[in-house]
PDB file of C-alpha atoms in Angstrom:
ATOM      1  CA  MET R   5      26.892 -26.850  15.633  1.00 64.00           C
ATOM      2  CA  ARG R   6      27.805 -23.258  16.406  1.00 70.00           C
ATOM      3  CA  HIS R   7      25.197 -20.540  16.105  1.00 66.00           C
ATOM      4  CA  ILE R   8      26.271 -17.805  13.711  1.00 69.00           C
ATOM      5  CA  GLY R   9      24.500 -14.541  14.349  1.00 64.00           C
ATOM      6  CA  ALA R  10      24.962 -10.891  15.137  1.00 62.00           C
ATOM      7  CA  VAL R  11      26.480 -10.299  18.519  1.00 60.00           C
ATOM      8  CA  GLN R  12      25.832  -6.568  18.595  1.00 62.00           C
ATOM      9  CA  VAL R  13      22.681  -4.553  18.150  1.00 60.00           C
ATOM     10  CA  VAL R  14      22.207  -3.039  14.717  1.00 60.00           C
ATOM     11  CA  VAL R  15      23.859   0.366  14.615  1.00 58.00           C
ATOM     12  CA  THR R  16      21.587   2.021  12.057  1.00 62.00           C
ATOM     13  CA  ALA R  17      18.001   2.645  13.036  1.00 57.00           C
ATOM     14  CA  ASP R  18      15.277   0.916  11.107  1.00 63.00           C
ATOM     15  CA  ASP R  19      12.510   3.092   9.599  1.00 64.00           C
ATOM     16  CA  PHE R  20       9.982   1.452  11.909  1.00 70.00           C
ATOM     17  CA  ASP R  21      12.049   2.006  15.056  1.00 73.00           C
ATOM     18  CA  ARG R  22      11.991   5.788  15.059  1.00 81.00           C
ATOM     19  CA  GLU R  23       9.679   8.362  16.531  1.00 88.00           C
ATOM     20  CA  PRO R  24       7.711  10.668  14.208  1.00 86.00           C
ATOM     21  CA  THR R  25       9.394  13.920  13.311  1.00 90.00           C
ATOM     22  CA  LEU R  26       7.937  17.291  14.244  1.00 92.00           C
ATOM     23  CA  ALA R  27       6.825  17.798  10.645  1.00 90.00           C
ATOM     24  CA  GLU R  28       5.007  14.470  10.672  1.00 91.00           C
ATOM     25  CA  LEU R  29       3.331  15.316  13.983  1.00 92.00           C
ATOM     26  CA  ASP R  30       2.229  18.685  12.571  1.00 90.00           C
ATOM     27  CA  ALA R  31       0.768  16.964   9.498  1.00 88.00           C
ATOM     28  CA  ILE R  32      -1.135  14.526  11.704  1.00 89.00           C
ATOM     29  CA  GLU R  33      -2.461  17.393  13.801  1.00 91.00           C
ATOM     30  CA  LEU R  34      -3.661  19.224  10.697  1.00 90.00           C
ATOM     31  CA  GLU R  35      -5.410  16.119   9.364  1.00 92.00           C
ATOM     32  CA  SER R  36      -6.965  15.037  12.671  1.00 94.00           C
ATOM     33  CA  PRO R  37     -10.288  16.957  12.248  1.00 95.00           C
ATOM     34  CA  LEU R  38     -10.846  15.234   8.901  1.00 95.00           C
ATOM     35  CA  ILE R  39      -9.891  11.842  10.310  1.00 95.00           C
ATOM     36  CA  LEU R  40     -12.262  12.268  13.252  1.00 96.00           C
ATOM     37  CA  ALA R  41     -15.095  13.364  10.949  1.00 97.00           C
ATOM     38  CA  GLU R  42     -14.542  10.308   8.730  1.00 97.00           C
ATOM     39  CA  VAL R  43     -14.593   8.049  11.805  1.00 97.00           C
ATOM     40  CA  ASP R  44     -17.905   9.618  12.884  1.00 97.00           C
ATOM     41  CA  LEU R  45     -19.343   8.987   9.406  1.00 97.00           C
ATOM     42  CA  LEU R  46     -18.196   5.385   9.502  1.00 97.00           C
ATOM     43  CA  ASP R  47     -19.732   4.928  12.965  1.00 96.00           C
ATOM     44  CA  ALA R  48     -23.051   6.335  11.746  1.00 95.00           C
ATOM     45  CA  GLN R  49     -23.017   4.018   8.736  1.00 95.00           C
ATOM     46  CA  ILE R  50     -22.239   0.991  10.915  1.00 95.00           C
ATOM     47  CA  LYS R  51     -25.063   1.856  13.325  1.00 93.00           C
ATOM     48  CA  ALA R  52     -27.481   2.099  10.400  1.00 94.00           C
ATOM     49  CA  MET R  53     -26.551  -1.372   9.159  1.00 93.00           C
ATOM     50  CA  ASP R  54     -27.874  -3.140  12.264  1.00 88.00           C
ATOM     51  CA  HIS R  55     -31.554  -2.438  11.640  1.00 89.00           C
ATOM     52  CA  PRO R  56     -33.982  -1.229   8.971  1.00 90.00           C
ATOM     53  CA  GLU R  57     -33.458   2.293   7.683  1.00 88.00           C
ATOM     54  CA  ASN R  58     -35.169   5.062   9.619  1.00 94.00           C
ATOM     55  CA  ASP R  59     -35.195   8.865   9.680  1.00 95.00           C
ATOM     56  CA  VAL R  60     -32.845   9.174  12.643  1.00 95.00           C
ATOM     57  CA  ASP R  61     -30.136   7.113  10.944  1.00 95.00           C
ATOM     58  CA  THR R  62     -30.582   9.029   7.698  1.00 95.00           C
ATOM     59  CA  ARG R  63     -30.143  12.364   9.501  1.00 97.00           C
ATOM     60  CA  ARG R  64     -27.167  11.049  11.494  1.00 96.00           C
ATOM     61  CA  ILE R  65     -25.407   9.926   8.305  1.00 96.00           C
ATOM     62  CA  ARG R  66     -26.235  13.163   6.488  1.00 97.00           C
ATOM     63  CA  ARG R  67     -24.867  15.293   9.359  1.00 97.00           C
ATOM     64  CA  ALA R  68     -21.712  13.164   9.572  1.00 97.00           C
ATOM     65  CA  HIS R  69     -21.232  13.424   5.808  1.00 98.00           C
ATOM     66  CA  ASN R  70     -21.603  17.208   5.998  1.00 98.00           C
ATOM     67  CA  ARG R  71     -18.952  17.296   8.760  1.00 97.00           C
ATOM     68  CA  VAL R  72     -16.585  15.319   6.508  1.00 97.00           C
ATOM     69  CA  LEU R  73     -17.169  17.747   3.639  1.00 97.00           C
ATOM     70  CA  ALA R  74     -16.598  20.727   5.934  1.00 97.00           C
ATOM     71  CA  ALA R  75     -13.380  19.205   7.291  1.00 96.00           C
ATOM     72  CA  ARG R  76     -12.152  18.524   3.744  1.00 95.00           C
ATOM     73  CA  ARG R  77     -12.978  22.102   2.747  1.00 95.00           C
ATOM     74  CA  ASP R  78     -11.133  23.483   5.768  1.00 94.00           C
ATOM     75  CA  ALA R  79      -8.107  21.287   5.057  1.00 90.00           C
ATOM     76  CA  ALA R  80      -8.036  22.363   1.417  1.00 91.00           C
ATOM     77  CA  ASN R  81      -8.343  26.045   2.342  1.00 91.00           C
ATOM     78  CA  ARG R  82      -5.649  25.688   4.979  1.00 86.00           C
ATOM     79  CA  THR R  83      -3.166  24.177   2.517  1.00 75.00           C
ATOM     80  CA  ALA R  84      -4.097  26.688  -0.205  1.00 75.00           C
ATOM     81  CA  ASN R  85      -3.281  29.583   2.116  1.00 74.00           C
ATOM     82  CA  GLU R  86       0.132  28.245   3.137  1.00 69.00           C
ATOM     83  CA  VAL R  87       3.118  30.137   1.821  1.00 60.00           C
ATOM     84  CA  LEU R  88       5.720  27.819   0.353  1.00 56.00           C
ATOM     85  CA  PRO R  89       9.377  28.500   1.067  1.00 60.00           C
ATOM     86  CA  GLY R  90      11.314  30.032  -1.794  1.00 59.00           C
ATOM     87  CA  GLY R  91       8.763  32.704  -2.652  1.00 54.00           C
ATOM     88  CA  ALA R  92       7.313  30.864  -5.639  1.00 53.00           C
ATOM     89  CA  ALA R  93       3.930  32.249  -6.543  1.00 52.00           C
TER      90      ALA R  93
END
């Protein structure tokens, strides 16, 4: 039996085979402080799960939560201050 298959590589690029665009990289860079703050909060919550609750864990989680809120506020203010093309107000 003869194998029937593509002899050449696919000409069109698949969506998963491309590099991120500059706009996508800029969006990731803008969101990275929030992502890092959420990771810190998750780490603090995971550490607190391993043993009974104590004051140090409570403070660690509260500080991490405040960092998440601050990062969300900064991201919201940053996008609110952006000027959209076209001059729409």
